[in-house]
mmCIF file of C-alpha atoms in Angstrom:
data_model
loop_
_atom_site.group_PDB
_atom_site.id
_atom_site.type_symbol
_atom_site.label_atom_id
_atom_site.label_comp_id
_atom_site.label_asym_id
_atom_site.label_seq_id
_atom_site.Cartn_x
_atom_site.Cartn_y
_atom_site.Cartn_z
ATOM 1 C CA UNK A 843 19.924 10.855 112.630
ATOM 2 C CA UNK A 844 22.194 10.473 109.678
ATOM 3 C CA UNK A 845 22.023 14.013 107.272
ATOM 4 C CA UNK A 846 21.484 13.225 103.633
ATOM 5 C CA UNK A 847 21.843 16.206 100.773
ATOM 6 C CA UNK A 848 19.536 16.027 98.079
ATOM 7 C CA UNK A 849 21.210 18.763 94.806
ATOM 8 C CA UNK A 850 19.158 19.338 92.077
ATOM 9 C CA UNK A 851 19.067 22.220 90.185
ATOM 10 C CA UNK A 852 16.230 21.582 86.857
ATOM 11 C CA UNK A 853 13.081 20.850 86.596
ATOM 12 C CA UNK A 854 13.172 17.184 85.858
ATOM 13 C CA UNK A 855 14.937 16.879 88.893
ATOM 14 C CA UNK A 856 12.955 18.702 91.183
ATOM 15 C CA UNK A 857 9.820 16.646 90.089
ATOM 16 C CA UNK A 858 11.901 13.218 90.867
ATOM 17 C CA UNK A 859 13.431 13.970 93.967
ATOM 18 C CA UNK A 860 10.680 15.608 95.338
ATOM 19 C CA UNK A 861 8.762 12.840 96.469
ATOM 20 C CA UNK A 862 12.987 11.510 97.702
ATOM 21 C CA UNK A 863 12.718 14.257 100.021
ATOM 22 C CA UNK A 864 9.323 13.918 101.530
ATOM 23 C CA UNK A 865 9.979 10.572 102.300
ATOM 24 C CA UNK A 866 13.182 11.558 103.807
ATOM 25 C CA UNK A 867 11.148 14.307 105.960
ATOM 26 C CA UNK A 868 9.244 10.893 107.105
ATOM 27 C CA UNK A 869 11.949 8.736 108.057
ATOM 28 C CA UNK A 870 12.840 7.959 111.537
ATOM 29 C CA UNK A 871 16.851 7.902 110.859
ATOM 30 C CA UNK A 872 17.438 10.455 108.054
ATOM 31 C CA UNK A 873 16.945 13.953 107.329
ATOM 32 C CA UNK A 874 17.104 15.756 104.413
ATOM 33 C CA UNK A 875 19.680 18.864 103.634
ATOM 34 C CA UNK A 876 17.952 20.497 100.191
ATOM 35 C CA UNK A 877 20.297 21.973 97.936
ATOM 36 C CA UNK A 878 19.519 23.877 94.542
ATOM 37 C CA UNK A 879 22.061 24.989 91.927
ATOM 38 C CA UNK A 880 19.317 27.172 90.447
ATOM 39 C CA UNK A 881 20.333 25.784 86.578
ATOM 40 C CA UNK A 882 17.057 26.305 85.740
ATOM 41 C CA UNK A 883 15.523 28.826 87.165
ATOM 42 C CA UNK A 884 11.782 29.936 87.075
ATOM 43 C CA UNK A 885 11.285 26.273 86.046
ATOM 44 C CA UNK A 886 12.734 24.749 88.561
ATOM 45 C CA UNK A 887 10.822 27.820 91.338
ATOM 46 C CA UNK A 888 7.341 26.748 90.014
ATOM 47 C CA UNK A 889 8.104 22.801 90.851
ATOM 48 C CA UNK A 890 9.449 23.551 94.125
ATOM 49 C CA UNK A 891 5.920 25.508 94.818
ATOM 50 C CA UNK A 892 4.180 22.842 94.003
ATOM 51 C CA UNK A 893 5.479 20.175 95.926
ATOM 52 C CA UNK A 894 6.076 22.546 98.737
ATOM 53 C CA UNK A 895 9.893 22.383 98.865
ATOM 54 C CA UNK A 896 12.125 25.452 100.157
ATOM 55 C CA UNK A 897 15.810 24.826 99.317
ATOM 56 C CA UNK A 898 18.086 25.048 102.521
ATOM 57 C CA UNK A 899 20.331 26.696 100.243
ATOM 58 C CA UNK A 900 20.447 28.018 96.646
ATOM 59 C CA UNK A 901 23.880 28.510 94.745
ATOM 60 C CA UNK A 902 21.765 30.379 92.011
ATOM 61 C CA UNK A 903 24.173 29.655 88.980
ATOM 62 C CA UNK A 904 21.916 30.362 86.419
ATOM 63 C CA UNK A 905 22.767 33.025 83.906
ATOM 64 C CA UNK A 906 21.054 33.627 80.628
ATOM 65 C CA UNK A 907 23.466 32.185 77.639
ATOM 66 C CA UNK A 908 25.972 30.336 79.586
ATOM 67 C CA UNK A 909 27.759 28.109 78.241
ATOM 68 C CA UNK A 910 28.524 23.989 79.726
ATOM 69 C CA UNK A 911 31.488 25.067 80.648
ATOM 70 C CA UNK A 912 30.671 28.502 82.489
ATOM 71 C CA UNK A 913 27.922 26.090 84.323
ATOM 72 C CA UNK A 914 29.944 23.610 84.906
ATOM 73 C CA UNK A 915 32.728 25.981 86.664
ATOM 74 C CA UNK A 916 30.263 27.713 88.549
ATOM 75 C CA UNK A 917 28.822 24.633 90.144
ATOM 76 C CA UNK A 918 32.032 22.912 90.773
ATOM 77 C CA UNK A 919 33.854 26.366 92.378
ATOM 78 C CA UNK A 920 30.349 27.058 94.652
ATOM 79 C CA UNK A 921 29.694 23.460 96.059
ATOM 80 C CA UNK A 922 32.813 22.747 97.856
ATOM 81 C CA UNK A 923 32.154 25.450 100.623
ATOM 82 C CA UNK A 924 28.048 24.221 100.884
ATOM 83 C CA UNK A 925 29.321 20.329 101.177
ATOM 84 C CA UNK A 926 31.955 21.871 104.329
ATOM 85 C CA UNK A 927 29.187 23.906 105.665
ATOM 86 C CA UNK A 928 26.879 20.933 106.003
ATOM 87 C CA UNK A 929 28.763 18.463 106.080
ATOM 88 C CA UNK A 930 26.035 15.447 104.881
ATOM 89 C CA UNK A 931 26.461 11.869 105.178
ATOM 90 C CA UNK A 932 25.860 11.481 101.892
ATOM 91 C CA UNK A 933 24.796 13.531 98.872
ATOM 92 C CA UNK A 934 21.415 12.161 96.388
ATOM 93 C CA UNK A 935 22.103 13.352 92.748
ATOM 94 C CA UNK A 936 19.501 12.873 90.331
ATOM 95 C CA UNK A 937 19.724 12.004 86.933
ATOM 96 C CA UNK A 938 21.921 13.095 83.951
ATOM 97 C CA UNK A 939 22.438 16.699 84.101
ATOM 98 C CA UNK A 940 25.381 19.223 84.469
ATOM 99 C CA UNK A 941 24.718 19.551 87.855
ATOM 100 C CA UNK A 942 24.749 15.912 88.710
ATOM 101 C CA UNK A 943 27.949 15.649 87.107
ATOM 102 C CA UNK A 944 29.903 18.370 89.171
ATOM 103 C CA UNK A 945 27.936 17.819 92.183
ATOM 104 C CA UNK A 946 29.349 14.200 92.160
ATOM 105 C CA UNK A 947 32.831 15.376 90.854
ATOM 106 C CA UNK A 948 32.868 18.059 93.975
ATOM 107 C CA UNK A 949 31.161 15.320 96.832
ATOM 108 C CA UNK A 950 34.111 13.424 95.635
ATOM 109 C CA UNK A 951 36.669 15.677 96.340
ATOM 110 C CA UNK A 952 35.151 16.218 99.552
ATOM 111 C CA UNK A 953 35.267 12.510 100.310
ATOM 112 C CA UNK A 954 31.217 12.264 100.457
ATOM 113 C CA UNK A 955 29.336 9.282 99.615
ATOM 114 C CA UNK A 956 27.310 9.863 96.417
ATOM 115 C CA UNK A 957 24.192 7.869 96.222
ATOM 116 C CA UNK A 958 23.087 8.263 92.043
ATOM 117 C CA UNK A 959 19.140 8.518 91.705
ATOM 118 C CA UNK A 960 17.937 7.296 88.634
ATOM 119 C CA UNK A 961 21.331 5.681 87.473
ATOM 120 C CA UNK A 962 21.962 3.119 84.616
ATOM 121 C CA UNK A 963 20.252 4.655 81.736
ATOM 122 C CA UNK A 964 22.710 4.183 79.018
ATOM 123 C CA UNK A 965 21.886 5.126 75.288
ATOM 124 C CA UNK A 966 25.041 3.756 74.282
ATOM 125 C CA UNK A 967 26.367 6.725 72.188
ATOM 126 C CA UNK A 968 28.581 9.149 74.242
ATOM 127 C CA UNK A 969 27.218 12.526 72.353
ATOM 128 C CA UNK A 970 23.441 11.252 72.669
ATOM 129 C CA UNK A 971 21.775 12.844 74.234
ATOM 130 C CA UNK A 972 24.292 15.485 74.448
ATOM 131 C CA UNK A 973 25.845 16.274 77.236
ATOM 132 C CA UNK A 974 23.385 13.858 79.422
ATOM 133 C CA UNK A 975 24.760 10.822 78.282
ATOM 134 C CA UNK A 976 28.234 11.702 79.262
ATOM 135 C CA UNK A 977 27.209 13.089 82.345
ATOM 136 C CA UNK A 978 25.330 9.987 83.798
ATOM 137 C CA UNK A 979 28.670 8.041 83.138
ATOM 138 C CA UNK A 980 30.433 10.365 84.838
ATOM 139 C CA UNK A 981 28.704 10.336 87.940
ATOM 140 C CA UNK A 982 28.271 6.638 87.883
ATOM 141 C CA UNK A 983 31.964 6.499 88.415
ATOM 142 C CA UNK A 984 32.129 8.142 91.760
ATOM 143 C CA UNK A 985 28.716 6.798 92.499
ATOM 144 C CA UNK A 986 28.639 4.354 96.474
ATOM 145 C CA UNK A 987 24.893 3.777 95.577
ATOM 146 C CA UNK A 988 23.250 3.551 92.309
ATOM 147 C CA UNK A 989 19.707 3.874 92.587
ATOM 148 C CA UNK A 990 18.673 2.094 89.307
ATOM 149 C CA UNK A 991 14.822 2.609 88.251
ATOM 150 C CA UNK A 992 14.053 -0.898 86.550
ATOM 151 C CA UNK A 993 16.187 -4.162 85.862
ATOM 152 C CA UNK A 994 17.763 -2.913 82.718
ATOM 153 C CA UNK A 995 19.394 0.096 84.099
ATOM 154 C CA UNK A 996 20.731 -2.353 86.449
ATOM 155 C CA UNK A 997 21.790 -4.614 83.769
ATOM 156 C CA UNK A 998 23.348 -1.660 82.221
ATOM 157 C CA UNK A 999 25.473 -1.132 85.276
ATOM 158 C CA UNK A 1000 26.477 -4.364 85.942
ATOM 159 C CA UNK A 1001 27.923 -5.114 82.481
ATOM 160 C CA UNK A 1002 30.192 -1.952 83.494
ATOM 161 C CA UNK A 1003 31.442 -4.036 86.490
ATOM 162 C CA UNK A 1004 29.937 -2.372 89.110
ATOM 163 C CA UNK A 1005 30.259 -3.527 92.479
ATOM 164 C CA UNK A 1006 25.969 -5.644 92.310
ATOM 165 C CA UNK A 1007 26.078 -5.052 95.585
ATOM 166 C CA UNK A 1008 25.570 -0.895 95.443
ATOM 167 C CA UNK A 1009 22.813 -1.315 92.924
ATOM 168 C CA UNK A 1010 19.231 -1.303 94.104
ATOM 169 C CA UNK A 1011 16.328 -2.055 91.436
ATOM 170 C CA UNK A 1012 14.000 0.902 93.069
ATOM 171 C CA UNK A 1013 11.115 1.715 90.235
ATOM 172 C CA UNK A 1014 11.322 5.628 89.141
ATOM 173 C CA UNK A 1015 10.338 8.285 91.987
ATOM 174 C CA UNK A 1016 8.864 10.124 88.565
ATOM 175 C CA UNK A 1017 5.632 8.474 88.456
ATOM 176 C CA UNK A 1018 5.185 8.853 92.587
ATOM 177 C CA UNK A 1019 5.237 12.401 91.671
ATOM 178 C CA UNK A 1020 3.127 11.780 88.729
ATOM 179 C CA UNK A 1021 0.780 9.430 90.637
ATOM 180 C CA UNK A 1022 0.547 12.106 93.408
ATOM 181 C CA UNK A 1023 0.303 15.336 91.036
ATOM 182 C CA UNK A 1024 -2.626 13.821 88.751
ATOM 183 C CA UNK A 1025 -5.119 13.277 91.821
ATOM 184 C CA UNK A 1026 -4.947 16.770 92.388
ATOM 185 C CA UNK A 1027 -7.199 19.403 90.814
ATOM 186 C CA UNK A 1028 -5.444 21.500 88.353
ATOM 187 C CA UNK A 1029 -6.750 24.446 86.120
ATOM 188 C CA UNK A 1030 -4.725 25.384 83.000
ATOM 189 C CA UNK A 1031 -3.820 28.980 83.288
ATOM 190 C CA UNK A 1032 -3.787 29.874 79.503
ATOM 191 C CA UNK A 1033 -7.518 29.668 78.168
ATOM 192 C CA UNK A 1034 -7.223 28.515 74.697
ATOM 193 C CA UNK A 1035 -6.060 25.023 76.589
ATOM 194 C CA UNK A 1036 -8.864 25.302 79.072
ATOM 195 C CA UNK A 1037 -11.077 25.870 76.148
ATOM 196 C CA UNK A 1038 -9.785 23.272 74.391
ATOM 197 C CA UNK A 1039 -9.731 20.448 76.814
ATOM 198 C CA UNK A 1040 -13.248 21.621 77.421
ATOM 199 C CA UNK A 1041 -14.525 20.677 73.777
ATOM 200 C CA UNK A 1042 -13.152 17.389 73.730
ATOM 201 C CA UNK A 1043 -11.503 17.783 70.796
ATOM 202 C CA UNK A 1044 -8.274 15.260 70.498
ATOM 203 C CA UNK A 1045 -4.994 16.781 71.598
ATOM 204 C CA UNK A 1046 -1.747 16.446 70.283
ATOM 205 C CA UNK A 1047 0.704 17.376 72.369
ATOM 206 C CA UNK A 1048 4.185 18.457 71.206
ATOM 207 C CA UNK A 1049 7.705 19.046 73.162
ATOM 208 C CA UNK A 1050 11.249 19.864 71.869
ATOM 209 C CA UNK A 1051 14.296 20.825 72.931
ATOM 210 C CA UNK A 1052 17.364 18.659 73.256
ATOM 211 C CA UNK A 1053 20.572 20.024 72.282
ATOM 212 C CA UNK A 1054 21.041 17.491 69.270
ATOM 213 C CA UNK A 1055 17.617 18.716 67.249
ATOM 214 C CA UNK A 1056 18.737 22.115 67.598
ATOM 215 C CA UNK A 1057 19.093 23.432 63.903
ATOM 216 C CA UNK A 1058 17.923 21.281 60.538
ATOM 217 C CA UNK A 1059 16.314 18.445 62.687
ATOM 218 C CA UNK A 1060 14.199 21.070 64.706
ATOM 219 C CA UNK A 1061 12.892 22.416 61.226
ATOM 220 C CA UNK A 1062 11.754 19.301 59.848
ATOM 221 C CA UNK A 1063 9.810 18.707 63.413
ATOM 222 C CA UNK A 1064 8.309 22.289 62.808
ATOM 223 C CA UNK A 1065 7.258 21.401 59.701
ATOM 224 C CA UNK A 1066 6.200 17.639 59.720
ATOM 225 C CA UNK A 1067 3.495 19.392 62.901
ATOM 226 C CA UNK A 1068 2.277 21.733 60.159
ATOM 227 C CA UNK A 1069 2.101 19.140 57.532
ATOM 228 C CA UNK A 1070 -0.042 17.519 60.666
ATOM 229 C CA UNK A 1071 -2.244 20.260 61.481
ATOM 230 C CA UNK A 1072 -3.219 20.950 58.135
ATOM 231 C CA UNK A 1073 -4.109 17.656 57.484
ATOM 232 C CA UNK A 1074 -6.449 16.631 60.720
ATOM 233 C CA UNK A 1075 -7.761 20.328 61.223
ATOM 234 C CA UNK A 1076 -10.341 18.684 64.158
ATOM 235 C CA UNK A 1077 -7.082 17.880 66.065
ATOM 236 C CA UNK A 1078 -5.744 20.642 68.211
ATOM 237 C CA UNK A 1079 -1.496 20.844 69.198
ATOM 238 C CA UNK A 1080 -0.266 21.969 72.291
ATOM 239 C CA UNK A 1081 2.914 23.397 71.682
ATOM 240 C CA UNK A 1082 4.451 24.817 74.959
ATOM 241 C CA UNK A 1083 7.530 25.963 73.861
ATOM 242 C CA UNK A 1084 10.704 25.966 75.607
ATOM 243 C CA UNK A 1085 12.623 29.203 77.208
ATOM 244 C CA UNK A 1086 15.107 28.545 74.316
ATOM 245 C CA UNK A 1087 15.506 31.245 72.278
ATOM 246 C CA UNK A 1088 16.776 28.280 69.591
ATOM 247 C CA UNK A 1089 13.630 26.567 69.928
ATOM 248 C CA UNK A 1090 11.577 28.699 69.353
ATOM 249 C CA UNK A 1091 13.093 30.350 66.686
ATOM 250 C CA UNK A 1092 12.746 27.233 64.825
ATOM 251 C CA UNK A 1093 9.567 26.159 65.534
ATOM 252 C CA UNK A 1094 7.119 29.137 66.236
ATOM 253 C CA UNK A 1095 7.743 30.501 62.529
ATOM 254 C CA UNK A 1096 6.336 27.134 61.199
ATOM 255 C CA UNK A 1097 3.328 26.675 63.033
ATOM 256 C CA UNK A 1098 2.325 29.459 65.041
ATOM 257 C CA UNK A 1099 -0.036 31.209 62.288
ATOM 258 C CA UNK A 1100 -1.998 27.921 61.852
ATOM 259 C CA UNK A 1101 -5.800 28.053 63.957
ATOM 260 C CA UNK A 1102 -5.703 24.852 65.766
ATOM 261 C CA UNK A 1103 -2.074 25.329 67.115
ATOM 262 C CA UNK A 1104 -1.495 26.591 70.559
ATOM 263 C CA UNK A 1105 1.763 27.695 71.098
ATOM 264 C CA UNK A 1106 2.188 29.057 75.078
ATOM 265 C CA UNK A 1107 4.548 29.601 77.308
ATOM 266 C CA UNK A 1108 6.069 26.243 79.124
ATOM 267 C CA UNK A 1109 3.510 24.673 81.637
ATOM 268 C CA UNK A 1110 4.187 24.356 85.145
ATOM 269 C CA UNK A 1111 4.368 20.793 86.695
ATOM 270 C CA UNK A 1112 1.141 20.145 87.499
ATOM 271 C CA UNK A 1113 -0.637 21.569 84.263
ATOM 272 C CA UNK A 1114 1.864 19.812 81.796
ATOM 273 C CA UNK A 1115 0.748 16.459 83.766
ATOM 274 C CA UNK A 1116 -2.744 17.277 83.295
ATOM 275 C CA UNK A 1117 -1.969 17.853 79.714
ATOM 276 C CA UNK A 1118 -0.493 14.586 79.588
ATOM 277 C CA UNK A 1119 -3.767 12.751 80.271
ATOM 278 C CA UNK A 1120 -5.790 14.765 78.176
ATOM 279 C CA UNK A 1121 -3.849 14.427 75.202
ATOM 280 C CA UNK A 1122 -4.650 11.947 72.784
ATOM 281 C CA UNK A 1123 -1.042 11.529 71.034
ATOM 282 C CA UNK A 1124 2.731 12.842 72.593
ATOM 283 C CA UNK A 1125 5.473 13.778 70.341
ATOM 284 C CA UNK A 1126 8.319 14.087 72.929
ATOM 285 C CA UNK A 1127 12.292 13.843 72.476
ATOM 286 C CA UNK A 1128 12.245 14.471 76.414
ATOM 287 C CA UNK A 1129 13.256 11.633 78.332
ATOM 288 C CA UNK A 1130 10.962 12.060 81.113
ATOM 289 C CA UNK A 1131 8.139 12.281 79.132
ATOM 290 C CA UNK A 1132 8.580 9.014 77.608
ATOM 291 C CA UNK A 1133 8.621 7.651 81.710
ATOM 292 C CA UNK A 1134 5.053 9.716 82.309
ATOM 293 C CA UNK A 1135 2.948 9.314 79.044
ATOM 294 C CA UNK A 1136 2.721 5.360 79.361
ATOM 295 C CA UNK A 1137 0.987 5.798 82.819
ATOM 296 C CA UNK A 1138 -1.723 7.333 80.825
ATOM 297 C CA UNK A 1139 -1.895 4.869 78.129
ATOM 298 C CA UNK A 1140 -0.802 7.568 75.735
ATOM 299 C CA UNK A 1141 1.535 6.741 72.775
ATOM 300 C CA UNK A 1142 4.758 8.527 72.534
ATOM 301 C CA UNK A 1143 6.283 9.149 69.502
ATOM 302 C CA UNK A 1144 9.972 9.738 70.178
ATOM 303 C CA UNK A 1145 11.544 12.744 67.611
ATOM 304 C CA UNK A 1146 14.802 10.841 68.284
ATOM 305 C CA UNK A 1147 16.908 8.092 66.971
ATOM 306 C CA UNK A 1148 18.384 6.329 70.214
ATOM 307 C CA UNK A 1149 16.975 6.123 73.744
ATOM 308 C CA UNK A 1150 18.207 5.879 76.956
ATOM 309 C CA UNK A 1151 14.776 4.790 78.434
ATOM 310 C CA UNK A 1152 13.730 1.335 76.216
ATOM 311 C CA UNK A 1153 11.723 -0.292 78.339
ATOM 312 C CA UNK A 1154 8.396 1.444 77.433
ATOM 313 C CA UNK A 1155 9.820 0.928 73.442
ATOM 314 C CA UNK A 1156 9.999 -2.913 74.324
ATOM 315 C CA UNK A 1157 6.344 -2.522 75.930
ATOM 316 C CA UNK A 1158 4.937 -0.881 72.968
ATOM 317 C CA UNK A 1159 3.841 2.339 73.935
ATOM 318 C CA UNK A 1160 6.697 4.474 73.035
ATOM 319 C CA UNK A 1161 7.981 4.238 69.455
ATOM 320 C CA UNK A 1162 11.415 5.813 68.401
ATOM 321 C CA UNK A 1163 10.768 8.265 65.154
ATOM 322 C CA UNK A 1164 13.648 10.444 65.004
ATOM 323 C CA UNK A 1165 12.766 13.395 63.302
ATOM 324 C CA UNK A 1166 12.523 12.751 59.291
ATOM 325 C CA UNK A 1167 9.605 15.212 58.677
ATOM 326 C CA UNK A 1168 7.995 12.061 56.144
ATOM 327 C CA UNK A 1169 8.345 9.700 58.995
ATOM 328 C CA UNK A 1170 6.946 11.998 61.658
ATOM 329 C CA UNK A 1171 3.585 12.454 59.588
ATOM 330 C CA UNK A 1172 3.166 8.881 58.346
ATOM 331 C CA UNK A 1173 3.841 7.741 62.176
ATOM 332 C CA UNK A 1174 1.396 10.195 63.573
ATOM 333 C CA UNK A 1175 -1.120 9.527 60.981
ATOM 334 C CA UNK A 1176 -1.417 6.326 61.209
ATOM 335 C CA UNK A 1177 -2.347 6.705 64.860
ATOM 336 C CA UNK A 1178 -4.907 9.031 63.789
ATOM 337 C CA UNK A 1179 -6.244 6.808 60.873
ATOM 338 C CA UNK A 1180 -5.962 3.283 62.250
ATOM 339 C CA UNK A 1181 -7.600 2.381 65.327
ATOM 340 C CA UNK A 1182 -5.998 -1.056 65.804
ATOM 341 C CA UNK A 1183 -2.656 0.532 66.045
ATOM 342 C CA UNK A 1184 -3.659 2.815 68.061
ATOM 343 C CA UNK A 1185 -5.088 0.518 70.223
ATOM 344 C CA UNK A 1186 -1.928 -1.218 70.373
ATOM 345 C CA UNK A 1187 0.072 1.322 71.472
ATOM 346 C CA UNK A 1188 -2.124 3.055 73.776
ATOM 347 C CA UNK A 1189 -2.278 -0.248 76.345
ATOM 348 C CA UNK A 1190 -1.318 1.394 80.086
ATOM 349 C CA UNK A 1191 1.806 -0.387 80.163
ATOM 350 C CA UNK A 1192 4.234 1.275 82.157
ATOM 351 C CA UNK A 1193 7.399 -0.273 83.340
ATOM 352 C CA UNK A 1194 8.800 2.197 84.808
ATOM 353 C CA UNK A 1195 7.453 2.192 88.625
ATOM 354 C CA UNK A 1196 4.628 1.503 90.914
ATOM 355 C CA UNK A 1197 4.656 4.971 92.830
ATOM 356 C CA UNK A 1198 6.485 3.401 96.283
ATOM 357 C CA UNK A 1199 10.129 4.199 94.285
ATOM 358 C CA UNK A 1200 10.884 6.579 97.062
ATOM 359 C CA UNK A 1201 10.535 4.483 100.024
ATOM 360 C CA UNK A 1202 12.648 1.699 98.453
ATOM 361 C CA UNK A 1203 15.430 4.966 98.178
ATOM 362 C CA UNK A 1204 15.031 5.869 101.329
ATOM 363 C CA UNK A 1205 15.405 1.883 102.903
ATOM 364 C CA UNK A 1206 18.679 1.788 100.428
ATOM 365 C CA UNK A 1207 20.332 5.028 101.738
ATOM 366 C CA UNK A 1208 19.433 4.167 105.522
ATOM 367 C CA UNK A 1209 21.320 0.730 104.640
ATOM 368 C CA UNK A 1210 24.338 2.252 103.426
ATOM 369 C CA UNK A 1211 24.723 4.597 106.172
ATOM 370 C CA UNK A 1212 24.563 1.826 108.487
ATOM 371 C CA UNK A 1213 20.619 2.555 110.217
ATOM 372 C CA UNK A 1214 18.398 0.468 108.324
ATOM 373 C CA UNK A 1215 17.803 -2.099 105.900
ATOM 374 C CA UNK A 1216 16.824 -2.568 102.378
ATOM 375 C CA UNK A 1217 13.387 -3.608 101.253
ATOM 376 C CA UNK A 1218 12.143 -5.819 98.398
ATOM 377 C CA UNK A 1219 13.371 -4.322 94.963
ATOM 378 C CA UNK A 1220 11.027 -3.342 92.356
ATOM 379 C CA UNK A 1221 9.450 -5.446 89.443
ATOM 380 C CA UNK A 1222 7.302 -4.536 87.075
ATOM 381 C CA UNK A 1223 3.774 -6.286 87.472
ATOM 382 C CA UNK A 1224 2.845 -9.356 85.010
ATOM 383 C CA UNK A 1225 -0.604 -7.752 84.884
#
């Protein structure tokens, strides 16, 4: 058997490597070696609950206010002795965040094979998203196996030179766990939601909280929603609002007063999923979001000007805004007002995986270690 870390250390990641590691649990030639950094925190506890995952070990680096750079030592001055302790075959890092940067910075210094889940997504401007752009590069660069989600992230990676033969076309382990998560039954815990969903009234559900809307952007967002809610009073939006102290500070002023706006704490997994598929309209400038939405056949308006994730903006049901407090009404309102676009948008398009992303991962990492073989990439379905 041939010992593969999995790091992760938010909440994004937990949900896509989750369903990594339970098909590593199921293989007959790897086992998995769990590793949290703990950047996010209660977040990141609730996911790992829910999916029933108990970290082999925690390095617990979060601390309230931190800056990148405190992170970023923290991570990079704990992981050596975990890596020597363990001593994995290789190390899965997922994604775009600070701790998939240093945690394929440190397996490198350790002379670890890094296999990169989710790699390729390129936005093509260095400081957007900020830092996740930079730190996706980064990894990519010490990276033995890129684990690309669709055909562009592997185009992406290709024109960069890399070697075609350590990129696998896989499809995104996010909508396994999405797939998986919206068959089960799920009650929201906050009763203004539960009451709402209940009545059938349409939902609009709203999430901020990238680095580069913090400040003026973020209060034209807060706004253009209560420009929104004003307007279409039989619409109800769901605003859980981020642990952020900066977020909410510059959104809860602006809309929190107004009758049909729920503003609650974040939703765990499972409920924000749910909330997904009731909603009737997403405004998102999260990148996952814009990955789980489509499956749904819900339209995403995007409160931001580039995207790393374009696929679902080529299929139509995501639609780049940026976050103009005009353009954010007119876009929304026109969904609300004109059935043909919003017919349009809301086809169940999604290219970004067929729920079996996982097993294709776990076929490519048995390959590179040398005990198994790789299976049929993934393509998104002409139907």
């Amino acid at each position: 058997m041939k010992n593969v870390m999995v790091i992760y250390g938010t909440r994004p990641e937990a949900v896509k490597v989750a369903p990594l590691i339970r098909a590593l649990r199921e293989s007959d030639v790897l086992t998995p070696i769990v590793v949290s950094t703990g950047q996010h925190r209660e977040m990141l506890d609730q996911v790992n609950r829910w999916f029933g995952i108990e970290p082999d070990h925690d390095l617990d680096v979060f601390k309230a206010g931190q800056s990148l750079t405190e992170l970023s030592a923290r991570i990079l001055t704990d992981l050596p002795a975990v890596l020597q302790r363990y001593a994995p075959d290789a190390v899965v890092v997922q994604g775009d965040t600070t701790t998939v940067a240093m945690a394929a910075i440190a397996c490198f210094y350790e002379q670890v094979p890094v296999v990169h889940l989710e790699a390729g997504l390129r936005s093509g401007d260095i400081t957007s998203p900020f830092p996740e752009e930079a730190n996706r590069r980064l990894a990519g660069q010490v990276t033995a196996l890129h684990l690309a989600p669709t055909s562009a992230a592997r185009d992406n990676l290709l024109r960069e030179n890399f070697d075609p033969a350590a990129v696998v076309v896989t499809g995104n382990t996010v909508i396994d766990a999405l797939q998986w998560t919206a068959d089960q039954p799920v009650r929201f815990q906050d009763e203004r939601i539960a009451a709402s969903a209940a009545s059938g009234r349409p939902m609009i559900l709203l999430t901020t909280h990238r680095r580069e809307n913090w400040g003026e952007p973020m209060l034209h967002i807060g706004a253009a929603v209560r420009r929104l809610a004003e307007r279409f009073p039989d619409h109800v939006v769901v605003f859980p609002a981020h642990k952020n102290p900066t977020v909410r500070e510059a959104i809860i002023p602006l809309i929190g007063d107004l009758p049909n706006v729920i503003v609650c704490e974040p939703l765990d997994y499972p409920e924000f999923v749910h909330a997904q598929r009731l909603s009737r309209i997403v405004l998102t400038d999260s990148g996952g979001v814009q990955e789980e939405a489509p499956s749904f056949g819900r339209p995403v308006l995007v409160l931001r000007d580039n995207t790393e994730r374009p696929e679902a903006v080529t299929a139509g049901t995501v639609k780049l805004i940026g976050t103009d407090a005009d353009r954010i009404v007119a876009e929304v309102s026109q969904l609300i007002e004109d059935p043909a676009t919003y017919e349009r948008m809301s086809q169940a398009v999604n290219p970004y995986g067929d729920g079996h992303a996982s097993h294709r991962c776990v076929a490519a990492i048995a390959a590179l270690l040398g005990v198994g073989e790789r299976v049929a990439e993934f393509e998104v379905s002409a139907g």
